[in-house]
Structure formats: C-alpha cells, structure tokens
Amino acid sequence: MTFRLMTTAALVCAAGPAFAQQTPANVQTAPEIFEMREIVSGLDNPWEIALAPDGWLWVTERSGLKINRINPEDGTLETVAELTNAAVPGGQDGLMGLALHPDFGNGTDQIFTAYTYDDPDYSNPLVTDPESPYLHLRTKIVRFDWNAESGQLENETDVITGLPASNDHNSGRIKIGPDGMLYYTIGDGGNNQLANWCRPILAQRLPTADEVGAEDWIAYQGKSLRMALDGTIPEDNPEIDGVRSHVYTYGHRNMQGIDFGPDGTLYASEHGPKTDDEVNILEAGGNYGWPNIAGYIDDKAYVEARWSEAPDCADLTFSDLEIAPSVPTTPESEWPVPENYHAPAATMFTVPSDWNFAETECAGIDYVCWPTVAPSNIEYYASDAIPGWQDSVLIATLKRGSVYRAAVSKDGRMVQQPFERLFDGENRIRDTEVSDDGLTIYVAVDSGGVIEGNEGGVVTEMTNPGAILAYTYTGENADVPADGGASDGAADGSDQAAAAPVELGELEGPAVSYTAEQAEAGKQVAMTYCAACHGADFASANYGPPVNGQVFQRNWHNKEAVELLTKSMTMPPSQAGTLSPEQYADVTAYILSMNGMQPGDEPLTMDSAGYVDARASE
C-alpha cells in the first residue's frame, strides 16, 4: 500500500481556511423539514446504530451492555446479547461500536463489536492508583454469529484483545471498509487533562517492532487501526518509521466517527480541545497532528501545554483556562511539521486567540458554550432522495443537540463549508444511520449528560433520554430567513455576556456538619471514581454536570444535605452503589468543602440533620 505525502506547498494551502470561519453561534438552520418520531426510549446509553438488510436496526447500549435488534416501523425490541464479560466503570467505556459483516444476510451472518473488560493479569502503566477501577481495564473487538432461529448472537470469538482503554477518550467506532478490512478508532485516553493531567499523550508515539511482536498495543492510543477480520495485520498496512502494525493513521485526540464514501474515501470526525473539532480524511500512514496541532497550524486559541511534563505535575490543579508556569508549552507554528502531516478537511470551529472562553452564558459550565460541537459520529450521505444533499457528510454532536451537514466536493477531497444545522433540540446525539431510501435519519440519544439549551445556558436532562429517533424528510421550509435562522448570539466570544450571579438566601435551618477527615478521604475517592466524568475540580468535564461553583449554588443551596448524599449514592450512573456508605459520605463531604462549607465536629451520615450552605463560595 502506498500513501500520499503532503508537500510543503500543500501545507501552506492547508494552514487555514480560505473562507469566513463559522462559529456555533452563526451556523444557519437548514431549510429542510423533518417529521420526528420516537421509535424506542429508555435504553441505557445507546451508542451505535447499524441498519441490517432486513430493515431492522442493530443498536448497542454502552452502559447497558446489551445488543438489540429494533424494528423501526413499530418499535419492537429484541435483546440478542448481553455482554456479561464487559466492564463499564465510568462514562466513556463499556459496549461501543458495532459493524455487520459485509455479507450479512447473504450467508455470513456475523457482527463485530468492541467493549472494555477487566484483565486481572494486566496493570495499565499510566494508572498509578492501585484501587482505580481502570487499572486492569482493556478493550477487545469480538465477533458473534447471528442465529436467526433462536434470535440470539452466539459463538463469541475474540478478534483482537488487549487494546488500550481509559476513563476518557476511548473513541471506539468500527467500520468495515470496501476493502473488506476492519477499521477501528482509539482515542488518547483523555490524558494530559482533567483527572489525567499527569499522564502523557501517546498519540504521536508509534509502536516498536518488539511491541508488535509481543502483542503489546500500548502505543495504539490516539490512532486509527486497520486489520483483517481475524484481527491480523494486513500485509499492505503502512510501514511507519520502519514498523508495520495495525496502525493506519495517528496523531488523533478522540475520533468517535468514521465512515466511507462511495469511492472508498474514509472520513472521520474528531473532538478538539476548547476549539477546532475536526473533520478529517484518513489516509494510510497519515499524521494528523495531535497534540502538537488542534485544527489548522494557525496559532489560534491553542498552544500545546504538556502538563504531564511539569516537574511539579502532581501538585498542580489542572485548568483549561490558565496554564501553570511550570508546564512546558509549544506554539503550533513551532512544531517541525512531518511530510506525512494531514490538515483537517474542516474544523468546527476555529476562533481567534482573544476568544473569551470564561465569560459565557454557560458560566459555571463554560465548556458547554465553547466554540466546539463535540462530534460523536460522521455519516456519508450518498442518496439523491433529499434535494441538494447528495454527497454530504452528516455529523452528530453531543453539545449542541444537532446534526450538522456539509457538502463534499466532487472529487471527495474537500468538505465544503458552510455547515447547516439540523434537528435542533435538547438531546446529546450519539450516532446516526440513514435509511435505505435516504429519506429517514435514525438518531441515538444519550441517557444523560450536559448540553446547551435551546434558549441558551445549560440543560442536564435530555428531551428523549436513551431514545432511538427517526427524522423523516417531508419537504422544504420556505419561511427560513435569509440568515438561516442563526441564533442571535455573538459570533465573537469577546461580546458574550456572563450569566447573572446566583443570589443565595438565608438557610431554613442549621448548616449540616461534616469532618475535615471525611473531606480529605472523599477527595481521594473522588479522584479515582468521579473525576473522569466531572473533572478534577468537579466543574470542567464534559459529561457529568458540575457540582462545584455557580451550578452547585443554584441547585443545592438551602437543601437538606441528606438529599445531596442520597444523590451521590446514585453515582456512577452505570454502577450505582459501587462505593460503601462511608465512601459516599466522604465524597459528599468533599463536595461541600469545595463549595466553601467549613468542617465541623460531627461526621456526615444519612442520619445527619442540616442544610447545604453554599454562601461561603460566593
């Protein structure tokens, strides 16, 4: 297999967009009209939708660890497998991607799926806490046979085991290409940020020949993989730095979406940091720049900050907004660009360096209002059923409650902005699938999380939690204004208004008591079990709602502390009750301490009387 090398001249052309850059605030609403129908609801974080030749949808439940068949006409649901060997300790692991064999329905009724599992014989060298539920976590891809008579998946067979897994950025999308090979994405593990700020990003690290020979896949983080359907390394895989492995491309952050165009072009969607979510075209042996580059090589609103290299890393508090003085940094323009670097086909979105990331209407949960969309999947739309849509990409998003559409150039090499926004709503859209006639877009919705509300600000409850929705095209909307119905929000972050301060009243009774020892113990438990979803500061992750700062004040001030403790006991959502009652009380005490409450003499228990007092955090 050969792969294209990007020339210096091409790099100059790819260094930035040659058009007026969009932001989430000025993306136009598409004129097409769709009728929405809820097919099923209440699934446990549906993650992948695959359309079978018989018209049924195959759906994985990430935290429910189930594979289902769903009839989109009447909502009939059949659970065909429960993955009892899978492990789901947090918010981004569990049962993920699924792909049907290319000959499914024509003699080879097999499916491929990926899930995380515990391997007691393995300890992740990047996990230093011996009590961490992620210490032994790995990922595998397996194959099942479909028995139509019994209505069950049978004969689970390992395709590849021992792949990296983490509490964050697992990626996990599977596609089988027109070449008959299996493609799989693995993220960077969420390293160098949030709860993992002292773990190095390995997206640029390539596997050695010895590692490949020993089937040690630690360097597969931040990569896309290409393998035969039996898990072996194809002979025509790219040889990178003298080593042939499963690695197809590298330099990725969190690539949750891949799909093939009709001509075999492989498109990908990828989460950026505070800016520059990416749409990429994957080519064998390509380096896509992360963490040296986010988006284009333009030195706009991103600098590589290597927290894990700081000599005092363990003593630092990670921040997305302020880089500690001891953290080494490198501007994008100082990266020695390799010949095999590939710039994005598009970004969502690139903003100036003076963009105000702190003062937003999402104050307290600022990341929801940052100029990114959190792309969870990409789908190539090849049909001519919807006028003007043929040869487009559809990008599902988690933060904005929408699917974005952009046209693809005739040669398939460019994604042509501007983007249009579809299905605006208060749902975290995890995946999409297109019906055979091209008129219906099937959508999977997360069970929970945080999202930007239709009227601005933040919403923590989905309109259709855990649902599979069908959006069917019915025509055009002649009433859409010339500006596409874009929101009134400013396209320039410097003009964004901060949310009004929270006004906290007097307590209805005495403040609850907790001890300093509880808070200290709770911090250790929280860093192990909670920080991956809520952030190390309990205010800056993008999955769990903040429980520190203005959001906590607004939701919990003047409520009985036992209510907060009871709520804590429902965490983590996929494994409620994992901790002991004492540990839940310790974590709750730590939350109270972060929000300014002073410790007392009596420990916090389910029998404690008293109220949450968040006034000290003002």
Coordinates of C-alpha atoms in Angstrom, one line a residue:
M1 CA 0.0 0.0 0.0
T2 CA 1.3 3.5 -0.8
F3 CA 0.3 6.7 1.0
R4 CA 0.3 10.3 -0.1
L5 CA 2.9 12.6 1.5
M6 CA 1.8 16.2 1.9
T7 CA 4.1 18.7 0.2
T8 CA 5.3 22.0 1.7
A9 CA 3.1 23.9 -0.8
A10 CA 0.1 21.8 0.2
L11 CA 0.8 22.6 3.8
V12 CA 0.7 26.3 3.1
C13 CA -2.7 25.9 1.5
A14 CA -3.9 23.8 4.4
A15 CA -2.7 26.0 7.2
G16 CA -6.1 27.7 7.5
P17 CA -9.5 28.2 5.9
A18 CA -9.8 30.5 2.9
F19 CA -13.4 31.5 3.9
A20 CA -15.2 33.4 6.6
Q21 CA -15.0 30.9 9.5
Q22 CA -18.2 29.9 11.2
T23 CA -18.8 29.6 14.9
P24 CA -21.7 27.7 16.6
A25 CA -23.5 31.0 17.0
N26 CA -23.7 31.8 13.3
V27 CA -24.4 28.3 11.7
Q28 CA -27.6 28.5 9.7
T29 CA -30.6 26.3 10.3
A30 CA -31.2 24.0 7.3
P31 CA -34.4 24.7 5.4
E32 CA -35.4 21.0 5.2
I33 CA -38.4 19.9 7.2
F34 CA -38.4 16.6 9.0
E35 CA -41.0 14.8 11.0
M36 CA -39.7 13.3 14.2
R37 CA -40.9 10.0 15.7
E38 CA -39.6 8.3 18.8
I39 CA -39.1 4.6 18.0
V40 CA -38.0 3.4 21.5
S41 CA -36.8 5.2 24.6
G42 CA -35.2 4.3 27.9
L43 CA -32.2 2.5 26.5
D44 CA -29.1 2.6 28.7
N45 CA -26.9 5.0 26.6
P46 CA -27.4 3.7 23.1
W47 CA -24.1 4.1 21.3
E48 CA -24.2 2.6 17.8
I49 CA -27.0 2.1 15.2
A50 CA -26.4 -0.2 12.2
L51 CA -29.0 -0.9 9.6
A52 CA -29.4 -4.5 8.5
P53 CA -30.5 -5.7 5.1
D54 CA -33.9 -6.7 6.5
G55 CA -34.6 -3.1 7.6
W56 CA -34.1 -3.7 11.4
L57 CA -31.7 -1.6 13.4
W58 CA -28.9 -3.1 15.4
V59 CA -28.2 -1.0 18.5
T60 CA -25.6 -1.2 21.2
E61 CA -26.1 0.1 24.8
R62 CA -22.8 1.4 26.1
S63 CA -23.6 1.2 29.8
G64 CA -26.4 -1.4 29.5
L65 CA -24.0 -3.8 27.8
K66 CA -26.7 -5.1 25.5
I67 CA -27.0 -5.6 21.8
N68 CA -30.6 -5.1 20.5
R69 CA -32.5 -5.5 17.2
I70 CA -35.2 -2.9 16.8
N71 CA -37.9 -2.7 14.2
P72 CA -38.0 1.0 13.2
E73 CA -41.6 0.6 12.0
D74 CA -43.3 -0.4 15.2
G75 CA -40.5 -0.2 17.9
T76 CA -40.3 -3.9 18.5
L77 CA -37.1 -4.5 20.5
E78 CA -35.3 -7.8 20.8
T79 CA -32.2 -8.1 23.0
V80 CA -30.0 -10.5 21.2
A81 CA -26.9 -10.5 23.5
E82 CA -25.9 -9.3 27.0
L83 CA -22.2 -8.8 27.3
T84 CA -21.6 -10.2 30.8
N85 CA -17.8 -10.2 30.3
A86 CA -17.7 -6.4 29.7
A87 CA -16.8 -3.8 32.3
V88 CA -18.2 -0.3 32.5
P89 CA -16.7 1.6 35.4
G90 CA -17.3 5.1 34.1
G91 CA -18.9 7.4 31.5
Q92 CA -16.9 6.6 28.3
D93 CA -16.3 2.9 28.5
G94 CA -18.4 -0.2 28.1
L95 CA -20.0 -1.6 24.9
M96 CA -19.2 0.7 22.0
G97 CA -19.0 0.2 18.2
L98 CA -20.7 -2.4 16.1
A99 CA -20.5 -3.4 12.4
L100 CA -22.3 -6.0 10.4
H101 CA -20.3 -8.3 8.1
P102 CA -20.5 -7.1 4.5
D103 CA -22.2 -10.3 3.5
F104 CA -24.7 -10.2 6.5
G105 CA -28.0 -11.6 5.3
N106 CA -26.3 -13.4 2.4
G107 CA -24.6 -16.3 4.1
T108 CA -22.2 -14.7 6.5
D109 CA -24.4 -13.6 9.4
Q110 CA -21.7 -12.2 11.7
I111 CA -21.4 -9.0 13.7
F112 CA -18.3 -7.3 15.1
T113 CA -18.4 -5.2 18.3
A114 CA -16.0 -3.6 20.8
Y115 CA -16.1 -3.4 24.6
T116 CA -14.0 -2.7 27.6
Y117 CA -13.2 -5.6 30.0
D118 CA -11.1 -6.3 33.1
D119 CA -7.8 -8.2 32.6
P120 CA -6.5 -9.2 36.1
D121 CA -3.2 -10.1 34.6
Y122 CA -2.6 -6.6 33.3
S123 CA -1.9 -3.3 35.0
N124 CA -2.0 -0.1 33.0
P125 CA 1.4 1.6 33.4
L126 CA -0.3 5.0 33.2
V127 CA -2.6 4.3 36.1
T128 CA -0.8 4.9 39.4
D129 CA -3.7 4.3 41.9
P130 CA -3.8 0.6 42.8
E131 CA -7.5 1.0 43.8
S132 CA -8.5 2.5 40.4
P133 CA -11.3 0.6 38.6
Y134 CA -9.3 1.4 35.4
L135 CA -6.1 -0.3 36.5
H136 CA -6.9 -3.5 34.7
L137 CA -9.2 -2.1 32.0
R138 CA -8.6 -3.0 28.4
T139 CA -10.6 -3.1 25.1
K140 CA -11.3 -6.0 22.8
I141 CA -13.0 -6.5 19.5
V142 CA -15.1 -9.7 19.2
R143 CA -17.1 -11.5 16.5
F144 CA -20.5 -13.1 17.0
D145 CA -22.6 -15.4 14.8
W146 CA -26.2 -14.5 14.4
N147 CA -28.7 -17.4 14.8
A148 CA -31.9 -16.2 13.3
E149 CA -33.9 -19.2 14.6
S150 CA -33.0 -18.6 18.2
G151 CA -32.9 -14.9 17.9
Q152 CA -29.6 -14.7 19.7
L153 CA -25.9 -14.0 19.0
E154 CA -23.8 -17.0 19.5
N155 CA -20.1 -18.2 19.4
E156 CA -18.4 -15.1 20.8
T157 CA -14.9 -15.1 19.3
D158 CA -12.0 -12.7 20.1
V159 CA -10.7 -10.8 17.1
I160 CA -8.2 -8.7 19.0
T161 CA -7.7 -8.3 22.7
G162 CA -5.5 -6.1 25.0
L163 CA -6.2 -2.8 23.2
P164 CA -5.8 0.4 25.4
A165 CA -8.8 1.5 27.5
S166 CA -9.2 4.5 29.8
N167 CA -11.6 6.5 31.8
D168 CA -11.9 9.0 28.9
H169 CA -11.5 9.3 25.2
N170 CA -11.8 5.6 24.2
S171 CA -13.3 6.5 20.8
G172 CA -14.5 3.0 19.8
R173 CA -16.0 3.3 16.3
I174 CA -15.9 0.3 14.0
K175 CA -16.4 0.2 10.2
I176 CA -15.7 -2.5 7.7
G177 CA -14.3 -0.9 4.6
P178 CA -14.9 -1.7 0.9
D179 CA -11.5 -3.5 1.0
G180 CA -13.0 -6.0 3.5
M181 CA -10.8 -4.8 6.3
L182 CA -12.0 -3.7 9.8
Y183 CA -11.2 -0.1 10.8
Y184 CA -11.3 0.9 14.5
T185 CA -10.6 4.2 16.4
I186 CA -8.8 4.6 19.7
G187 CA -8.6 7.9 21.5
D188 CA -5.8 9.4 23.5
G189 CA -7.3 8.2 26.8
G190 CA -8.1 11.8 27.9
N191 CA -4.5 12.1 29.0
N192 CA -2.8 15.5 29.9
Q193 CA -6.2 17.0 31.0
L194 CA -8.9 16.8 33.7
A195 CA -8.4 13.8 36.0
N196 CA -5.5 12.5 33.8
W197 CA -3.4 15.7 33.7
C198 CA -0.2 13.9 34.7
R199 CA -0.5 11.2 32.1
P200 CA 1.4 11.8 28.8
I201 CA -0.4 11.8 25.5
L202 CA 0.9 8.9 23.3
A203 CA -0.9 9.9 20.1
Q204 CA 2.5 10.6 18.4
R205 CA 4.2 7.6 19.8
L206 CA 4.4 4.7 17.3
P207 CA 4.7 1.0 18.2
T208 CA 8.1 -0.6 18.1
A209 CA 8.7 -3.9 16.3
D210 CA 9.3 -5.6 19.7
E211 CA 5.9 -4.3 21.0
V212 CA 4.1 -5.6 17.9
G213 CA 5.9 -9.0 18.2
A214 CA 4.8 -9.2 21.8
E215 CA 1.2 -8.1 21.0
D216 CA 1.7 -5.1 23.3
W217 CA -0.7 -2.4 21.9
I218 CA 0.1 0.4 24.5
A219 CA 1.1 2.7 21.6
Y220 CA -2.2 2.3 19.8
Q221 CA -3.6 5.3 21.8
G222 CA -4.6 8.2 19.6
K223 CA -4.7 6.0 16.4
S224 CA -7.0 4.5 13.8
L225 CA -6.4 0.8 13.2
R226 CA -6.8 -1.4 10.1
M227 CA -6.9 -5.1 10.5
A228 CA -8.2 -8.2 8.7
L229 CA -11.5 -9.6 10.0
D230 CA -9.5 -12.2 12.1
G231 CA -7.5 -9.4 13.8
T232 CA -4.2 -10.0 12.0
I233 CA -2.1 -7.2 10.5
P234 CA -2.6 -6.9 6.7
E235 CA 0.5 -7.1 4.6
D236 CA -0.4 -3.8 2.8
N237 CA -0.8 -1.8 6.0
P238 CA 1.5 1.3 6.0
E239 CA 5.0 0.9 7.3
I240 CA 5.6 3.8 9.6
D241 CA 9.1 4.5 10.9
G242 CA 10.1 1.1 9.8
V243 CA 7.4 -0.8 11.6
R244 CA 4.2 -2.3 10.2
S245 CA 1.4 -2.7 12.7
H246 CA -2.3 -2.3 12.9
V247 CA -1.8 1.5 12.9
Y248 CA -3.4 3.1 9.9
T249 CA -3.2 6.8 11.0
Y250 CA -2.0 8.6 14.1
G251 CA -2.0 11.9 15.9
H252 CA -5.7 11.8 17.0
R253 CA -7.4 13.1 20.1
N254 CA -10.8 11.4 20.2
M255 CA -12.1 10.2 16.9
Q256 CA -15.6 8.9 17.6
G257 CA -16.8 8.9 14.0
I258 CA -15.6 7.2 10.7
D259 CA -17.4 6.4 7.5
F260 CA -16.6 5.6 3.9
G261 CA -17.7 7.5 0.9
P262 CA -18.8 5.6 -2.3
D263 CA -15.3 5.9 -3.8
G264 CA -13.7 4.5 -0.7
T265 CA -12.6 7.8 0.9
L266 CA -12.5 7.4 4.7
Y267 CA -14.0 10.4 6.5
A268 CA -13.6 11.0 10.3
S269 CA -14.9 13.3 12.9
E270 CA -12.8 14.2 16.0
H271 CA -13.2 16.1 19.2
G272 CA -10.9 19.1 19.7
P273 CA -10.0 20.7 23.0
K274 CA -11.6 24.1 23.5
T275 CA -11.8 24.8 19.8
D276 CA -11.2 23.0 16.5
D277 CA -13.3 19.9 16.4
E278 CA -12.2 18.3 13.2
V279 CA -13.4 16.6 10.0
N280 CA -10.6 14.6 8.5
I281 CA -9.9 12.4 5.5
L282 CA -7.9 9.4 6.7
E283 CA -5.1 8.2 4.5
A284 CA -2.7 5.3 5.2
G285 CA 0.3 6.4 7.3
G286 CA -1.0 9.9 7.9
N287 CA -0.1 12.0 10.9
Y288 CA -3.0 14.3 12.0
G289 CA -1.0 16.4 14.4
W290 CA -2.5 16.0 17.9
P291 CA -1.3 17.1 20.4
N292 CA 1.0 19.4 18.6
I293 CA -1.8 20.8 16.5
A294 CA -5.5 21.4 17.1
G295 CA -7.3 22.3 13.8
Y296 CA -5.0 24.2 11.5
I297 CA -1.4 25.3 12.0
D298 CA -2.5 28.8 12.8
D299 CA -1.6 29.6 16.4
K300 CA -5.2 30.4 17.1
A301 CA -6.7 29.7 20.6
Y302 CA -4.5 26.7 21.1
V303 CA -1.0 26.0 22.4
E304 CA 0.4 22.6 23.2
A305 CA 0.7 22.5 27.0
R306 CA 2.4 19.4 28.3
W307 CA 1.1 19.2 31.9
S308 CA 2.4 15.7 32.3
E309 CA 6.0 17.0 31.8
A310 CA 5.8 19.6 34.6
P311 CA 8.2 18.7 37.4
D312 CA 5.5 19.5 40.0
C313 CA 2.7 18.0 38.0
A314 CA 1.2 16.1 40.9
D315 CA 0.9 19.3 42.9
L316 CA -0.8 21.3 40.2
T317 CA -4.5 21.8 39.7
F318 CA -5.4 21.3 36.0
S319 CA -7.1 24.2 34.3
D320 CA -8.4 24.6 30.7
L321 CA -8.2 28.4 31.1
E322 CA -4.8 29.0 32.7
I323 CA -1.6 27.1 32.1
A324 CA 0.6 26.8 35.2
P325 CA 4.1 28.4 34.8
S326 CA 5.9 25.1 35.3
V327 CA 4.0 23.5 32.3
P328 CA 6.1 23.3 29.1
T329 CA 4.3 24.8 26.1
T330 CA 4.9 25.0 22.3
P331 CA 3.0 27.1 19.8
E332 CA 1.6 25.2 16.8
S333 CA 3.8 27.1 14.4
E334 CA 7.0 25.8 16.1
W335 CA 6.2 22.1 15.5
P336 CA 8.6 20.6 13.0
V337 CA 5.9 19.5 10.5
P338 CA 6.5 16.0 9.1
E339 CA 6.0 15.2 5.5
N340 CA 3.1 12.9 6.2
Y341 CA 1.1 15.5 8.1
H342 CA -2.6 16.0 7.0
A343 CA -4.5 19.1 7.8
P344 CA -8.2 18.9 8.6
A345 CA -10.8 18.9 5.8
A346 CA -12.8 21.3 8.0
T347 CA -12.9 22.5 11.6
M348 CA -15.9 23.1 14.0
F349 CA -14.8 25.7 14.8
T350 CA -11.6 27.9 14.6
V351 CA -11.7 31.1 16.6
P352 CA -9.2 33.9 17.3
S353 CA -6.8 33.7 20.2
D354 CA -8.7 36.5 22.1
W355 CA -11.9 34.5 22.2
N356 CA -13.3 34.7 25.7
F357 CA -13.7 31.2 27.0
A358 CA -14.6 32.2 30.6
E359 CA -17.3 34.8 30.3
T360 CA -20.3 32.9 28.7
E361 CA -24.0 32.5 29.4
C362 CA -22.9 29.0 30.5
A363 CA -21.0 30.4 33.4
G364 CA -20.1 27.7 35.8
I365 CA -20.2 25.1 32.9
D366 CA -18.2 27.2 30.5
Y367 CA -17.2 24.3 28.2
V368 CA -20.7 23.8 27.0
C369 CA -20.6 27.3 25.4
W370 CA -17.1 26.9 24.0
P371 CA -16.9 27.0 20.1
T372 CA -17.0 23.3 19.6
V373 CA -19.8 20.8 19.0
A374 CA -18.4 17.5 20.4
P375 CA -18.8 15.4 17.2
S376 CA -19.8 11.9 18.1
N377 CA -20.1 10.4 14.6
I378 CA -19.9 11.1 10.9
E379 CA -22.1 9.6 8.2
Y380 CA -21.7 9.9 4.5
Y381 CA -25.0 10.7 2.7
A382 CA -24.8 9.4 -0.9
S383 CA -28.5 9.4 -1.7
D384 CA -30.3 11.8 -4.0
A385 CA -33.6 11.4 -2.1
I386 CA -33.3 14.8 -0.3
P387 CA -32.7 17.6 -2.8
G388 CA -29.2 19.1 -2.6
W389 CA -27.9 16.6 -0.1
Q390 CA -26.2 14.0 -2.4
D391 CA -22.6 13.7 -1.4
S392 CA -22.7 15.3 2.0
V393 CA -21.4 14.4 5.4
L394 CA -23.7 14.3 8.5
I395 CA -22.0 15.0 11.8
A396 CA -23.8 14.1 15.0
T397 CA -23.0 16.2 18.0
L398 CA -23.2 16.0 21.8
K399 CA -23.1 19.6 23.0
R400 CA -25.4 21.4 20.5
G401 CA -28.3 18.9 20.2
S402 CA -27.9 18.9 16.5
V403 CA -26.7 17.1 13.4
Y404 CA -24.6 19.3 11.1
R405 CA -24.4 18.8 7.3
A406 CA -21.8 20.0 4.8
A407 CA -21.3 19.2 1.2
V408 CA -18.4 17.2 -0.1
S409 CA -16.5 18.3 -3.3
K410 CA -16.9 16.2 -6.4
D411 CA -13.5 14.7 -6.0
G412 CA -14.3 13.8 -2.4
R413 CA -11.2 15.6 -1.1
M414 CA -12.8 18.7 0.5
V415 CA -15.7 19.3 3.0
Q416 CA -17.3 22.5 1.7
Q417 CA -18.4 24.9 4.4
P418 CA -20.7 26.5 5.5
F419 CA -22.3 23.9 7.7
E420 CA -26.1 23.7 8.2
R421 CA -27.7 22.7 11.4
L422 CA -30.5 20.1 11.7
F423 CA -32.7 18.7 14.4
D424 CA -32.1 21.4 17.0
G425 CA -33.1 20.1 20.3
E426 CA -32.0 19.3 23.9
N427 CA -30.5 15.8 23.2
R428 CA -27.0 14.6 23.2
I429 CA -26.9 12.8 19.8
R430 CA -24.5 9.9 19.9
D431 CA -25.0 8.2 16.4
T432 CA -26.9 8.4 13.2
E433 CA -27.9 6.0 10.5
V434 CA -29.6 6.6 7.1
S435 CA -32.5 4.5 5.8
D436 CA -32.2 2.7 2.6
D437 CA -34.4 5.1 0.8
G438 CA -32.4 8.1 2.1
L439 CA -35.4 9.9 3.5
T440 CA -35.1 9.0 7.2
I441 CA -32.2 9.7 9.5
Y442 CA -32.1 7.5 12.6
V443 CA -30.6 9.1 15.7
A444 CA -29.4 7.6 19.0
V445 CA -29.6 9.8 22.1
D446 CA -27.5 9.6 25.3
S447 CA -29.4 8.8 28.5
G448 CA -27.9 11.9 30.3
G449 CA -25.2 14.4 30.4
V450 CA -25.0 18.2 29.8
I451 CA -25.9 20.2 26.7
E452 CA -26.6 23.7 25.6
G453 CA -30.2 24.6 25.9
N454 CA -32.4 25.8 23.1
E455 CA -32.8 29.2 24.9
G456 CA -29.1 29.3 25.8
G457 CA -27.5 28.2 29.1
V458 CA -27.2 24.6 30.1
V459 CA -29.6 21.7 30.2
T460 CA -28.8 18.5 32.2
E461 CA -31.9 16.4 31.2
M462 CA -32.4 15.1 27.7
T463 CA -35.8 15.6 25.9
N464 CA -35.6 12.0 24.7
P465 CA -33.2 10.2 27.1
G466 CA -31.9 6.8 25.8
A467 CA -34.1 7.0 22.7
I468 CA -33.8 6.0 19.1
L469 CA -35.5 8.7 17.0
A470 CA -36.5 8.8 13.3
Y471 CA -36.4 12.0 11.4
T472 CA -38.2 11.7 8.1
Y473 CA -37.9 14.3 5.3
T474 CA -41.2 15.9 4.3
G475 CA -40.1 19.0 2.3
E476 CA -38.6 22.4 2.4
N477 CA -39.4 25.4 4.7
A478 CA -39.9 28.5 2.6
D479 CA -40.1 30.6 5.8
V480 CA -36.5 30.2 6.9
P481 CA -34.9 33.7 6.8
A482 CA -32.0 34.5 4.6
D483 CA -29.6 34.2 7.5
G484 CA -30.7 30.6 8.0
G485 CA -32.3 31.3 11.4
A486 CA -29.0 31.6 13.1
S487 CA -29.1 32.4 16.8
D488 CA -28.7 36.0 18.0
G489 CA -25.6 35.1 19.9
A490 CA -22.5 37.0 19.0
A491 CA -20.0 35.3 16.7
D492 CA -17.2 36.9 18.7
G493 CA -16.6 35.4 22.1
S494 CA -15.5 38.8 23.4
D495 CA -19.1 40.1 23.4
Q496 CA -20.6 37.1 25.2
A497 CA -22.4 38.0 28.4
A498 CA -21.7 36.2 31.7
A499 CA -24.6 34.7 33.5
A500 CA -26.1 36.7 36.3
P501 CA -24.6 35.8 39.7
V502 CA -26.6 33.4 41.9
E503 CA -28.4 35.1 44.8
L504 CA -28.3 32.9 47.9
G505 CA -30.7 33.3 50.7
E506 CA -30.6 32.6 54.4
L507 CA -30.8 28.9 55.5
E508 CA -34.0 27.5 56.6
G509 CA -32.2 25.7 59.5
P510 CA -28.7 24.9 60.8
A511 CA -26.0 24.1 58.3
V512 CA -25.0 20.4 58.2
S513 CA -21.8 19.2 59.7
Y514 CA -19.0 17.1 58.2
T515 CA -15.5 16.5 59.3
A516 CA -12.2 17.5 57.7
E517 CA -11.1 13.9 57.8
Q518 CA -14.2 12.9 55.7
A519 CA -13.4 15.6 53.1
E520 CA -9.8 14.5 52.8
A521 CA -10.8 10.9 52.4
G522 CA -13.5 11.9 49.9
K523 CA -11.0 13.8 47.7
Q524 CA -9.1 10.5 47.2
V525 CA -12.2 8.6 46.3
A526 CA -13.4 11.4 44.0
M527 CA -10.2 11.5 42.0
T528 CA -10.5 7.7 41.5
Y529 CA -14.1 7.3 40.7
C530 CA -15.7 10.7 39.9
A531 CA -13.1 13.0 38.2
A532 CA -13.3 11.3 34.8
C533 CA -16.9 12.5 34.3
H534 CA -17.0 15.6 36.5
G535 CA -13.4 16.9 36.1
A536 CA -10.7 17.1 38.8
D537 CA -12.3 20.3 40.0
F538 CA -15.8 18.9 39.7
A539 CA -16.7 21.7 37.3
S540 CA -14.9 21.3 34.0
A541 CA -15.5 17.9 32.4
N542 CA -18.0 17.5 29.5
Y543 CA -20.0 14.5 30.6
G544 CA -21.1 14.8 34.2
P545 CA -22.8 18.0 35.4
P546 CA -20.7 20.3 37.6
V547 CA -21.0 20.0 41.4
N548 CA -18.8 22.9 42.2
G549 CA -19.3 26.7 41.7
Q550 CA -22.4 28.5 40.4
V551 CA -24.2 25.4 39.2
F552 CA -23.9 23.8 42.7
Q553 CA -25.0 27.0 44.3
R554 CA -28.1 27.2 42.1
N555 CA -29.0 23.5 42.5
W556 CA -28.1 22.7 46.1
H557 CA -28.0 25.8 48.4
N558 CA -30.6 25.6 51.2
K559 CA -31.4 21.9 50.5
E560 CA -31.1 19.2 53.1
A561 CA -27.7 17.7 53.0
V562 CA -29.2 14.2 53.1
E563 CA -30.7 14.9 49.7
L564 CA -27.2 15.6 48.3
L565 CA -25.8 12.4 49.9
T566 CA -28.7 10.4 48.5
K567 CA -28.0 11.8 45.1
S568 CA -24.3 10.9 45.4
M569 CA -25.3 7.3 46.1
T570 CA -26.7 7.1 42.5
M571 CA -23.2 7.6 41.1
P572 CA -21.6 6.5 38.9
P573 CA -24.8 6.0 36.8
S574 CA -23.6 2.8 35.3
Q575 CA -22.7 1.3 38.7
A576 CA -24.8 2.9 41.3
G577 CA -23.9 1.6 44.8
T578 CA -20.4 0.7 43.9
L579 CA -18.9 2.5 46.9
S580 CA -19.6 1.9 50.6
P581 CA -21.9 4.2 52.5
E582 CA -18.9 5.7 54.3
Q583 CA -17.2 6.5 50.9
Y584 CA -20.3 8.2 49.5
A585 CA -20.5 10.3 52.7
D586 CA -16.8 11.2 52.3
V587 CA -17.3 12.2 48.6
T588 CA -20.3 14.4 49.6
A589 CA -18.2 16.0 52.4
Y590 CA -15.5 16.8 49.8
I591 CA -18.1 18.4 47.6
L592 CA -19.3 20.5 50.5
S593 CA -15.7 21.6 51.2
M594 CA -15.1 22.5 47.6
N595 CA -18.1 24.8 47.8
G596 CA -16.9 26.7 50.8
M597 CA -18.6 25.0 53.7
Q598 CA -16.3 24.7 56.7
P599 CA -15.9 21.3 58.5
G600 CA -17.4 20.7 61.9
D601 CA -17.1 18.2 64.7
E602 CA -19.8 15.7 63.6
P603 CA -19.4 13.4 60.6
L604 CA -21.9 13.5 57.8
T605 CA -24.2 10.4 57.7
M606 CA -27.6 9.5 56.4
D607 CA -28.9 10.5 59.8
S608 CA -27.5 14.0 59.7
A609 CA -29.8 16.9 60.0
G610 CA -28.9 20.3 58.5
Y611 CA -28.8 22.2 55.2
V612 CA -26.2 22.8 52.5
D613 CA -24.8 26.3 52.8
A614 CA -23.1 27.5 49.6
R615 CA -22.8 31.2 50.6
A616 CA -19.2 30.9 51.5
S617 CA -18.3 30.0 47.9
E618 CA -19.6 33.4 46.6

